[in-house]
Amino acid sequence: MKNIFAFTIMLLSVAAIVKGQTESLTVNQAAKGTALQLHFEAGEAHNHPSFAVWVEDLQGNFIQTLFVTKSVGTGIYPYKPAGNLKWEKGPGRAHRPAALPYWFHKRDDREPGSAAVPTPDNPVPDAYTGATPKQNFNLAVRTDEPLKGKVRVLLEVNQPWDVNDFWTNAKHPENTQYLTSCQPAVIYAVTIDLANPMDAWYLNPLGHSHPYGADGKLYTNLSTLTTALDIFSQIKLEIE
């Protein structure tokens, strides 16, 4: 009995250590721009989210993508439609404008209001993509060109089938894009000044995206969101 008890304690200890580990992602290191380090602490609701990180100027003009999770960046997801709003495991091509609508619209320079949703035929380059971390993680990235003056670093994050009492399955039952998301993607941001560096900056939520990706607007009312705000408990940014 003592041996079984000791073995159980050991398994719990190992699980706690694994849960507390911090993964590391390194992207675009061949570039000659500014080196950034982002440190993500997973919140209680963290469960394989999709997210994108990018830089823009203070007027809201898109500069470049820093990172996007591979499923969104390629348009190939680990689950595929199986009919009647059902899903089955296995890689499948999917057009999901509700995943990260704000970033989709920001990155598209074809015309105002359009959205560039990556596809298997037109993916985000591998230099800016990576697997979705399962826990706390550090993201080391470089911009393509050195950053100067004041810029904004933004993040958009979404988790599929994330329902709550407000964003229910019955809210937009006719819209399959909404049903794959429910609570909309959350946008975080921070303004950094390269001329006046600090030890660290912290990204904070600004608002959310359209619930089924119909536009690229920022919706600033966060009062209806619950678990969507607890995917990350902290996002810290440092400049090397």
Coordinates of N, CA and C in Angstrom, one line a residue, residues 41-233:
E41 N 2.2 33.5 -20.2 CA 1.7 32.6 -19.1 C 0.3 32.2 -19.4
A42 N 0.2 30.8 -19.5 CA -1.1 30.3 -19.8 C -2.1 30.5 -18.7
G43 N -3.3 30.9 -19.1 CA -4.4 31.1 -18.1 C -5.1 29.8 -17.9
E44 N -6.1 29.8 -17.0 CA -6.9 28.6 -16.6 C -7.7 28.1 -17.8
A45 N -8.0 28.9 -18.8 CA -8.8 28.5 -19.9 C -8.0 28.1 -21.1
H46 N -6.7 28.2 -21.0 CA -5.8 27.9 -22.1 C -6.0 26.5 -22.6
N47 N -6.3 26.3 -23.9 CA -6.5 25.0 -24.5 C -6.3 25.0 -26.0
H48 N -5.1 25.0 -26.4 CA -4.7 25.0 -27.8 C -5.3 26.1 -28.6
P49 N -5.1 27.4 -28.2 CA -5.6 28.5 -28.9 C -4.9 28.8 -30.2
S50 N -5.6 29.5 -31.1 CA -5.0 30.1 -32.3 C -4.6 31.5 -32.0
F51 N -3.5 32.0 -32.4 CA -3.2 33.4 -32.2 C -2.2 33.9 -33.2
A52 N -2.1 35.2 -33.3 CA -1.2 35.9 -34.2 C -0.6 37.1 -33.5
V53 N 0.7 37.4 -33.8 CA 1.3 38.5 -33.2 C 1.9 39.4 -34.4
W54 N 1.7 40.7 -34.3 CA 2.2 41.5 -35.4 C 2.5 42.9 -34.9
V55 N 3.1 43.7 -35.7 CA 3.6 45.1 -35.4 C 2.9 46.0 -36.4
E56 N 2.5 47.2 -35.8 CA 1.9 48.3 -36.7 C 2.4 49.6 -36.1
D57 N 2.2 50.7 -36.9 CA 2.6 52.0 -36.5 C 1.5 52.6 -35.6
L58 N 1.7 53.8 -35.1 CA 0.7 54.4 -34.2 C -0.6 54.8 -34.9
Q59 N -0.5 54.9 -36.2 CA -1.7 55.2 -37.0 C -2.5 54.0 -37.4
G60 N -2.1 52.8 -36.9 CA -2.8 51.6 -37.2 C -2.4 50.9 -38.5
N61 N -1.3 51.4 -39.1 CA -0.9 50.8 -40.4 C -0.1 49.5 -40.1
F62 N -0.4 48.4 -40.8 CA 0.3 47.1 -40.6 C 1.7 47.2 -41.0
I63 N 2.6 46.7 -40.2 CA 4.0 46.6 -40.6 C 4.4 45.2 -41.0
Q64 N 4.2 44.3 -40.1 CA 4.5 42.9 -40.4 C 4.0 41.9 -39.4
T65 N 3.7 40.7 -39.8 CA 3.4 39.6 -38.9 C 4.7 39.1 -38.3
L66 N 4.6 38.9 -36.9 CA 5.8 38.3 -36.2 C 5.6 36.8 -36.1
F67 N 4.4 36.4 -35.8 CA 4.1 34.9 -35.5 C 2.6 34.7 -35.7
V68 N 2.3 33.5 -36.2 CA 1.0 33.0 -36.2 C 1.0 31.4 -36.1
T69 N 0.1 30.9 -35.3 CA 0.0 29.5 -35.2 C -0.2 28.8 -36.5
K70 N 0.4 27.6 -36.7 CA 0.5 27.0 -38.0 C -0.8 26.7 -38.6
S71 N -1.8 26.2 -37.9 CA -3.1 25.9 -38.5 C -3.7 27.1 -39.2
V72 N -3.7 28.2 -38.5 CA -4.3 29.5 -39.1 C -3.4 29.9 -40.2
G73 N -2.1 29.8 -40.1 CA -1.2 30.3 -41.1 C -1.1 29.5 -42.3
T74 N -1.6 28.3 -42.3 CA -1.6 27.4 -43.5 C -3.0 27.1 -44.0
G75 N -4.0 27.3 -43.1 CA -5.4 26.9 -43.5 C -5.7 25.4 -43.4
I76 N -4.8 24.7 -42.7 CA -4.9 23.3 -42.5 C -5.1 23.0 -41.0
Y77 N -6.2 22.5 -40.6 CA -6.5 22.3 -39.1 C -6.5 20.9 -38.7
P78 N -6.3 20.6 -37.4 CA -6.3 19.2 -36.9 C -7.6 18.5 -37.0
Y79 N -8.7 19.3 -37.1 CA -10.1 18.7 -37.2 C -10.7 19.2 -38.6
K80 N -11.5 18.3 -39.2 CA -12.1 18.7 -40.4 C -13.6 18.5 -40.4
P81 N -14.4 19.2 -41.2 CA -15.8 19.1 -41.1 C -16.3 17.6 -41.5
A82 N -17.2 17.1 -40.8 CA -17.8 15.8 -41.1 C -19.3 15.8 -41.4
G83 N -19.8 17.0 -41.7 CA -21.2 17.2 -42.1 C -22.1 17.4 -40.8
N84 N -23.2 18.1 -41.0 CA -24.2 18.3 -39.9 C -23.5 19.0 -38.7
L85 N -22.6 19.9 -39.0 CA -21.9 20.7 -37.9 C -21.1 19.8 -37.0
K86 N -20.7 18.6 -37.5 CA -19.8 17.7 -36.8 C -18.4 17.8 -37.3
W87 N -17.5 17.4 -36.5 CA -16.1 17.4 -36.8 C -15.4 16.1 -36.5
E88 N -14.4 15.8 -37.3 CA -13.6 14.6 -37.0 C -12.2 14.9 -37.0
K89 N -11.4 14.1 -36.3 CA -10.0 14.3 -36.2 C -9.3 13.9 -37.5
G90 N -8.3 14.7 -37.8 CA -7.5 14.5 -39.1 C -7.3 15.8 -39.8
P91 N -6.2 16.0 -40.4 CA -5.9 17.3 -41.1 C -6.9 17.6 -42.2
G92 N -7.4 18.8 -42.1 CA -8.4 19.2 -43.1 C -8.3 20.7 -43.5
R93 N -8.4 20.9 -44.8 CA -8.4 22.3 -45.3 C -9.7 23.0 -44.7
A94 N -9.5 24.2 -44.3 CA -10.7 25.0 -43.7 C -10.5 26.5 -44.0
H95 N -11.6 27.1 -44.3 CA -11.7 28.5 -44.5 C -12.4 29.1 -43.2
R96 N -11.6 29.7 -42.3 CA -12.2 30.1 -41.0 C -11.9 31.6 -40.8
P97 N -12.7 32.4 -41.4 CA -12.6 33.9 -41.2 C -12.9 34.3 -39.8
A98 N -13.5 33.5 -39.0 CA -13.8 33.8 -37.6 C -12.7 33.5 -36.7
A99 N -11.6 32.9 -37.2 CA -10.5 32.5 -36.3 C -9.8 33.8 -35.7
L100 N -9.3 34.6 -36.6 CA -8.6 35.8 -36.2 C -8.9 36.9 -37.1
P101 N -10.1 37.4 -37.1 CA -10.6 38.4 -38.1 C -9.8 39.7 -38.1
Y102 N -9.4 40.2 -37.0 CA -8.8 41.5 -36.9 C -7.4 41.4 -37.6
W103 N -6.7 40.4 -37.4 CA -5.4 40.2 -38.0 C -5.6 39.9 -39.5
F104 N -6.6 39.1 -39.9 CA -6.8 38.8 -41.3 C -7.0 40.1 -42.1
H105 N -7.8 41.1 -41.5 CA -8.0 42.3 -42.2 C -6.8 43.2 -42.2
K106 N -6.1 43.3 -41.1 CA -5.0 44.1 -40.9 C -3.9 43.8 -42.0
R107 N -3.7 42.5 -42.2 CA -2.5 42.1 -43.0 C -2.8 42.2 -44.5
D108 N -4.1 42.5 -44.9 CA -4.5 42.6 -46.3 C -4.3 44.0 -46.8
D109 N -3.4 44.2 -47.8 CA -3.3 45.5 -48.4 C -3.9 45.6 -49.8
R110 N -4.7 44.6 -50.1 CA -5.4 44.7 -51.5 C -6.4 45.8 -51.5
E111 N -7.2 46.0 -50.5 CA -8.2 47.0 -50.5 C -8.8 47.1 -49.1
P112 N -9.2 48.4 -48.7 CA -9.7 48.5 -47.3 C -10.9 47.6 -47.1
G113 N -10.9 47.0 -45.9 CA -12.1 46.1 -45.6 C -12.0 44.7 -46.1
S114 N -11.0 44.4 -46.8 CA -10.8 43.0 -47.3 C -10.1 42.2 -46.3
A115 N -10.1 40.9 -46.4 CA -9.5 40.0 -45.4 C -8.7 38.9 -46.1
A116 N -7.4 38.9 -45.8 CA -6.5 37.8 -46.4 C -6.4 36.6 -45.4
V117 N -7.3 35.7 -45.6 CA -7.3 34.5 -44.8 C -6.3 33.5 -45.5
P118 N -5.3 33.0 -44.8 CA -4.3 32.1 -45.4 C -5.0 30.8 -45.8
T119 N -4.4 30.2 -46.9 CA -4.9 29.0 -47.4 C -3.7 28.0 -47.7
P120 N -4.0 26.7 -47.9 CA -2.9 25.9 -48.2 C -2.1 26.3 -49.5
D121 N -2.9 27.0 -50.4 CA -2.2 27.4 -51.6 C -1.6 28.8 -51.5
N122 N -1.9 29.5 -50.4 CA -1.3 30.8 -50.2 C -1.1 31.0 -48.7
P123 N -0.2 30.2 -48.1 CA 0.0 30.2 -46.6 C 0.9 31.4 -46.2
V124 N 1.0 31.6 -44.9 CA 2.0 32.5 -44.3 C 3.3 31.8 -44.4
P125 N 4.4 32.4 -44.8 CA 5.7 31.8 -44.9 C 6.1 31.1 -43.6
D126 N 6.8 29.9 -43.7 CA 7.2 29.1 -42.5 C 8.0 29.9 -41.5
A127 N 8.7 31.0 -42.0 CA 9.5 31.8 -41.0 C 8.7 32.4 -39.9
Y128 N 7.4 32.6 -40.1 CA 6.6 33.3 -39.2 C 5.6 32.4 -38.5
T129 N 5.7 31.1 -38.7 CA 4.6 30.2 -38.1 C 5.3 29.1 -37.2
G130 N 4.4 28.5 -36.3 CA 4.9 27.5 -35.4 C 3.7 26.8 -34.8
A131 N 4.0 25.7 -34.1 CA 3.0 24.9 -33.5 C 2.4 25.6 -32.3
T132 N 1.1 25.3 -32.0 CA 0.5 25.9 -30.8 C 1.1 25.4 -29.5
P133 N 1.7 26.2 -28.7 CA 2.2 25.7 -27.4 C 1.1 25.2 -26.5
K134 N 1.5 24.2 -25.7 CA 0.5 23.5 -24.8 C 0.5 24.1 -23.4
Q135 N 1.4 25.1 -23.1 CA 1.5 25.6 -21.8 C 2.2 27.0 -21.9
N136 N 2.8 27.4 -20.8 CA 3.6 28.6 -20.8 C 4.7 28.5 -21.8
F137 N 5.0 29.6 -22.5 CA 6.0 29.6 -23.5 C 6.7 30.9 -23.7
N138 N 7.9 30.9 -24.2 CA 8.6 32.1 -24.6 C 8.7 32.1 -26.2
L139 N 8.5 33.3 -26.7 CA 8.6 33.4 -28.2 C 9.7 34.4 -28.5
A140 N 10.7 33.9 -29.2 CA 11.8 34.8 -29.6 C 11.6 35.1 -31.1
V141 N 11.5 36.4 -31.5 CA 11.2 36.7 -32.9 C 12.1 37.9 -33.2
R142 N 12.3 38.1 -34.5 CA 13.0 39.2 -35.1 C 12.1 39.9 -36.1
T143 N 12.1 41.2 -36.2 CA 11.4 41.9 -37.2 C 12.2 41.8 -38.5
D144 N 11.6 42.0 -39.6 CA 12.3 41.9 -40.9 C 13.3 43.1 -41.0
E145 N 12.9 44.3 -40.5 CA 13.7 45.5 -40.5 C 13.8 46.1 -39.1
P146 N 14.8 46.8 -38.7 CA 14.9 47.4 -37.4 C 13.7 48.3 -37.2
L147 N 13.1 48.2 -36.0 CA 12.1 49.1 -35.6 C 12.7 50.4 -35.0
K148 N 11.9 51.5 -35.3 CA 12.4 52.8 -34.8 C 11.2 53.6 -34.2
G149 N 11.6 54.4 -33.2 CA 10.5 55.2 -32.6 C 9.5 54.4 -31.9
K150 N 8.2 54.9 -32.0 CA 7.1 54.3 -31.3 C 6.3 53.4 -32.2
V151 N 6.1 52.2 -31.8 CA 5.2 51.2 -32.6 C 4.3 50.5 -31.6
R152 N 3.4 49.8 -32.2 CA 2.5 48.9 -31.3 C 2.7 47.5 -31.7
V153 N 2.8 46.6 -30.6 CA 2.8 45.2 -30.8 C 1.4 44.7 -30.4
L154 N 0.8 43.9 -31.3 CA -0.5 43.4 -31.0 C -0.6 41.9 -31.1
L155 N -1.6 41.4 -30.4 CA -1.9 39.9 -30.4 C -3.4 39.7 -30.5
E156 N -3.8 38.7 -31.3 CA -5.2 38.3 -31.4 C -5.2 36.8 -31.1
V157 N -6.1 36.4 -30.2 CA -6.2 35.0 -29.8 C -7.6 34.6 -29.7
N158 N -7.8 33.3 -30.1 CA -9.1 32.7 -30.2 C -9.0 31.2 -29.9
Q159 N -10.1 30.7 -29.3 CA -10.2 29.3 -29.0 C -11.5 28.8 -29.5
P160 N -11.5 27.6 -30.2 CA -12.7 27.1 -30.9 C -13.7 26.6 -29.9
W161 N -15.0 26.8 -30.3 CA -16.1 26.3 -29.5 C -16.1 26.8 -28.0
D162 N -15.8 28.1 -27.9 CA -15.6 28.7 -26.5 C -16.9 29.4 -26.2
V163 N -17.9 28.6 -25.7 CA -19.2 29.1 -25.4 C -19.2 29.7 -23.9
N164 N -20.1 30.6 -23.7 CA -20.5 31.1 -22.3 C -22.0 31.4 -22.3
D165 N -22.4 32.1 -21.2 CA -23.9 32.3 -21.1 C -24.4 33.4 -22.1
F166 N -23.5 34.2 -22.7 CA -23.8 35.2 -23.6 C -23.6 34.7 -25.1
W167 N -22.4 34.2 -25.3 CA -22.0 33.7 -26.6 C -22.4 32.2 -26.7
T168 N -23.6 31.9 -26.9 CA -24.1 30.5 -26.9 C -24.2 30.0 -28.3
N169 N -24.4 28.7 -28.4 CA -24.6 28.1 -29.8 C -25.8 28.6 -30.5
A170 N -26.8 29.1 -29.7 CA -28.0 29.6 -30.2 C -28.0 31.1 -30.7
K171 N -26.9 31.8 -30.5 CA -26.8 33.2 -30.8 C -26.8 33.5 -32.3
H172 N -26.1 32.7 -33.0 CA -26.1 32.8 -34.5 C -26.2 31.4 -35.1
P173 N -27.3 30.7 -34.9 CA -27.3 29.3 -35.3 C -27.2 29.1 -36.8
E174 N -27.5 30.1 -37.6 CA -27.4 29.9 -39.0 C -26.0 30.1 -39.5
N175 N -25.1 30.5 -38.7 CA -23.7 30.9 -39.2 C -22.7 29.8 -38.7
T176 N -22.2 29.0 -39.6 CA -21.3 28.0 -39.2 C -19.9 28.5 -38.8
Q177 N -19.6 29.7 -39.3 CA -18.3 30.3 -38.8 C -18.4 30.7 -37.4
Y178 N -19.5 31.2 -37.0 CA -19.7 31.6 -35.6 C -19.7 30.3 -34.7
L179 N -20.3 29.3 -35.1 CA -20.4 28.1 -34.3 C -19.1 27.4 -34.1
T180 N -18.1 27.7 -34.9 CA -16.7 27.1 -34.6 C -16.0 28.0 -33.6
S181 N -16.5 29.1 -33.2 CA -15.8 30.0 -32.4 C -16.6 30.4 -31.1
C182 N -17.8 30.9 -31.3 CA -18.6 31.4 -30.2 C -18.0 32.7 -29.6
Q183 N -17.4 32.6 -28.4 CA -16.7 33.8 -27.9 C -15.7 34.3 -29.0
P184 N -15.8 35.6 -29.4 CA -14.9 36.0 -30.4 C -13.4 36.2 -30.0
A185 N -12.6 36.4 -31.0 CA -11.2 36.5 -30.7 C -10.9 37.8 -29.9
V186 N -9.9 37.8 -29.0 CA -9.6 38.9 -28.2 C -8.3 39.6 -28.7
I187 N -8.3 40.9 -28.7 CA -7.1 41.6 -29.2 C -6.4 42.3 -28.0
Y188 N -5.1 42.0 -27.9 CA -4.2 42.7 -26.9 C -3.2 43.6 -27.7
A189 N -2.7 44.6 -26.9 CA -1.7 45.5 -27.5 C -0.9 46.2 -26.5
V190 N 0.2 46.7 -26.9 CA 1.1 47.6 -26.1 C 1.9 48.5 -27.0
T191 N 2.1 49.7 -26.6 CA 2.9 50.7 -27.4 C 4.3 50.7 -26.8
I192 N 5.3 50.5 -27.6 CA 6.7 50.5 -27.2 C 7.4 51.7 -27.8
D193 N 8.4 52.2 -27.1 CA 9.2 53.3 -27.6 C 10.6 52.8 -27.7
L194 N 11.1 52.6 -28.9 CA 12.5 52.1 -29.1 C 13.5 53.1 -28.6
A195 N 13.2 54.4 -28.6 CA 14.1 55.4 -28.1 C 14.2 55.5 -26.6
N196 N 13.2 55.0 -25.9 CA 13.2 55.0 -24.5 C 12.9 53.6 -23.9
P197 N 13.9 52.7 -24.0 CA 13.6 51.3 -23.7 C 13.3 51.1 -22.2
M198 N 12.5 50.1 -21.9 CA 12.1 49.7 -20.5 C 12.5 48.3 -20.3
D199 N 12.5 47.9 -19.0 CA 12.9 46.5 -18.7 C 11.8 45.5 -19.4
A200 N 10.6 45.9 -19.4 CA 9.5 45.1 -20.0 C 8.3 45.9 -20.2
W201 N 7.5 45.4 -21.2 CA 6.2 46.0 -21.4 C 5.2 44.8 -21.3
Y202 N 3.9 45.2 -21.1 CA 2.9 44.1 -20.9 C 1.7 44.4 -21.8
L203 N 1.3 43.4 -22.6 CA 0.2 43.5 -23.5 C -1.1 43.4 -22.7
N204 N -2.1 44.3 -23.0 CA -3.4 44.3 -22.3 C -4.5 44.2 -23.3
P205 N -5.7 43.6 -23.0 CA -6.8 43.5 -23.9 C -7.4 44.9 -24.3
L206 N -7.7 45.0 -25.6 CA -8.3 46.3 -26.1 C -9.7 46.1 -26.4
G207 N -10.1 44.8 -26.9 CA -11.4 44.6 -27.4 C -11.5 43.2 -28.0
H208 N -12.5 43.0 -28.8 CA -12.6 41.7 -29.5 C -13.0 41.9 -31.0
S209 N -12.9 40.8 -31.7 CA -13.2 40.9 -33.2 C -14.6 40.6 -33.4
H210 N -15.0 40.7 -34.7 CA -16.4 40.3 -35.1 C -16.5 38.8 -34.8
P211 N -17.7 38.4 -34.3 CA -17.9 37.0 -33.8 C -17.8 36.0 -35.0
Y212 N -18.1 36.4 -36.2 CA -17.9 35.4 -37.3 C -17.1 36.0 -38.4
G213 N -16.3 37.0 -38.2 CA -15.3 37.4 -39.1 C -15.9 38.2 -40.3
A214 N -17.0 38.9 -40.1 CA -17.7 39.6 -41.2 C -17.0 41.0 -41.4
D215 N -16.1 41.5 -40.5 CA -15.4 42.7 -40.7 C -14.1 42.7 -39.9
G216 N -13.3 43.7 -40.0 CA -12.1 43.8 -39.3 C -12.1 44.9 -38.2
K217 N -13.3 45.2 -37.7 CA -13.4 46.2 -36.7 C -13.0 45.7 -35.3
L218 N -12.6 46.7 -34.5 CA -12.3 46.4 -33.1 C -13.5 46.8 -32.2
Y219 N -14.0 45.8 -31.5 CA -15.2 46.0 -30.7 C -14.7 46.0 -29.2
T220 N -14.9 47.2 -28.6 CA -14.2 47.5 -27.3 C -15.0 47.0 -26.1
N221 N -16.2 46.5 -26.2 CA -16.9 46.0 -25.1 C -16.5 44.6 -24.8
L222 N -15.8 44.4 -23.6 CA -15.3 43.1 -23.2 C -16.2 42.5 -22.1
S223 N -17.3 43.1 -21.7 CA -18.0 42.7 -20.6 C -18.7 41.4 -20.8
T224 N -18.9 40.9 -22.0 CA -19.6 39.7 -22.3 C -18.7 38.5 -22.4
L225 N -17.4 38.8 -22.3 CA -16.4 37.7 -22.4 C -16.0 37.1 -21.1
T226 N -15.7 35.9 -21.0 CA -15.3 35.2 -19.7 C -14.0 34.4 -19.9
T227 N -14.2 33.2 -20.3 CA -13.0 32.3 -20.5 C -12.1 32.8 -21.6
A228 N -12.6 33.6 -22.6 CA -11.8 34.1 -23.7 C -10.7 35.1 -23.1
L229 N -11.0 35.7 -22.0 CA -10.0 36.6 -21.3 C -9.1 35.9 -20.4
D230 N -9.2 34.6 -20.3 CA -8.4 33.8 -19.4 C -7.6 32.7 -20.2
I231 N -7.4 33.0 -21.5 CA -6.5 32.1 -22.3 C -5.1 32.3 -21.9
F232 N -4.7 33.6 -21.8 CA -3.4 34.0 -21.2 C -3.6 34.8 -20.0
S233 N -2.8 34.5 -19.0 CA -2.9 35.3 -17.7 C -1.9 36.5 -17.8

